Amino acid sequence: MSRTTRATRTTPTYDVIVIGLGGMGSAAAHHLSARGARVLGLERFGPVHQRGSSHGGSRVTRQSYFEDPAYVPLLLRAYELYEQVERDTGREIAILCGGVMVGRPDGRVVSGARLSAETWGLPHEMLDAREIRRRFPTLAPRADEVALYERRAGLLRPENTVAAHLQLATRQGADLRFEEPVVRWEPCGAGVRVHTPDDTYTAGQLVICPGAWAPELLADLGVPFTIERQIMYWFQPTGGVGPFLPEHHPIYVWEDPEGVQAYGFPAIDGPELGAKVAFFRKGEVCTPDTIDRTVHPHEVAAMAGHMSRQIPLLPGRLLKAATCMYTTTPDEHFVIARHPAHPESVTVACGFSGHGFKFVPVVGEIVADLALDGATAHPVELFDPRRITGPLPAAAPA
């Protein structure tokens, strides 16, 4: 998109400004513009970029959610919305190849997934180690490990998802501007003012979906976000990708006896990219400016060594590695709310703690509710930032 100079631009007043057009921001721009709002979207990089968190070719999606049963209703709605986005854009978003949550029966992954499945009546099967090996010969569980199998689990295409939401937002009239970072924002009168190096914009409402830039753009929120460097690896399996194709190999989240969680995917992009794996946590603290984008040999060796004990054919040869960032809250739950200090005009969606992408479309729907209606029917009480920061101090008497 070409830029217009300050001298010739007439700055319009928008209904809503969305800061950040990655996963959450692109979905917010879509849902807001679909409801007739005049939307300005501002993104510091280009569309569907590789500098934040919404990239890497695949993200796990699952409904038997070990993190907390409270997430399940949002996941059910997200699945509906992903199907709608696929119909509306013709883009491939979800591949539901099935998934296993593997570990000891009393570990967080298995016990938490089973609790969510049983709480919400989700279809699932419990598999012992022998049945895991029989159904999925690529997997080599220990004798004391079990799995929850979920047929409706699978993977999402993050780049396609962001591109689809941007496509829909543009079709609906949203003004999306790329390579235009936000310098600062502030309330003004009954709305907000947003400053970029190119111009100053005003709107009645502001939505902030900053990803790893949350500490910079939401310092006044009071949430101590931690930015973590994470690594994604693509290995060529020994003997080729045949046994790792989606019809044979599920997505998985695997918790070892020490509590280390790794996750991975079938080979969905052919032999050129093999099969993708990563650790779920174990990230290094960084900032968007200081992140080390180089993946080092000792990191590759650690990932390969870990996976060789669980999926012996997988490590093979490294084909590719890439970094991304988690923006993590102290309790690893999201922040989706009206800004406590600016409840009349500012909505925030951030701190997705490494497990947020599967919620992208429903977060967009929630954010549109909050920005346009001031409330949402979705269950979002868990995501109030005041659970971390405490209530605002009472106003001094006049």
PDB file of C-alpha atoms in Angstrom, residues 97-98 136 138-139 243-252 264-267 275 311 314:
ATOM      1  CA  CYS A  97      -6.457 -34.916  11.588  1.00  0.00           C
ATOM      2  CA  GLY A  98      -7.072 -35.937  15.212  1.00  0.00           C
ATOM      3  CA  PHE A 136      -0.074 -44.542  15.771  1.00  0.00           C
ATOM      4  CA  THR A 138       5.230 -43.459  14.862  1.00  0.00           C
ATOM      5  CA  LEU A 139       4.696 -42.853  18.600  1.00  0.00           C
ATOM      6  CA  PRO A 243       4.173 -42.573   8.127  1.00  0.00           C
ATOM      7  CA  PHE A 244       3.865 -38.920   9.189  1.00  0.00           C
ATOM      8  CA  LEU A 245       1.160 -37.905   6.735  1.00  0.00           C
ATOM      9  CA  PRO A 246      -2.067 -36.617   8.335  1.00  0.00           C
ATOM     10  CA  GLU A 247      -3.994 -39.801   7.611  1.00  0.00           C
ATOM     11  CA  HIS A 248      -1.516 -41.721   9.800  1.00  0.00           C
ATOM     12  CA  HIS A 249      -0.008 -39.295  12.285  1.00  0.00           C
ATOM     13  CA  PRO A 250      -1.944 -36.999  14.693  1.00  0.00           C
ATOM     14  CA  ILE A 251      -1.037 -33.702  16.253  1.00  0.00           C
ATOM     15  CA  TYR A 252       0.176 -34.253  19.802  1.00  0.00           C
ATOM     16  CA  GLY A 264       4.131 -31.533  16.985  1.00  0.00           C
ATOM     17  CA  PHE A 265       2.326 -32.095  13.731  1.00  0.00           C
ATOM     18  CA  PRO A 266       1.980 -34.478  10.841  1.00  0.00           C
ATOM     19  CA  ALA A 267       3.886 -33.755   7.631  1.00  0.00           C
ATOM     20  CA  ALA A 275       7.310 -32.702  10.299  1.00  0.00           C
ATOM     21  CA  ILE A 311       9.099 -40.513  18.191  1.00  0.00           C
ATOM     22  CA  LEU A 314      11.349 -38.128  13.742  1.00  0.00           C
TER      23      LEU A 314
END
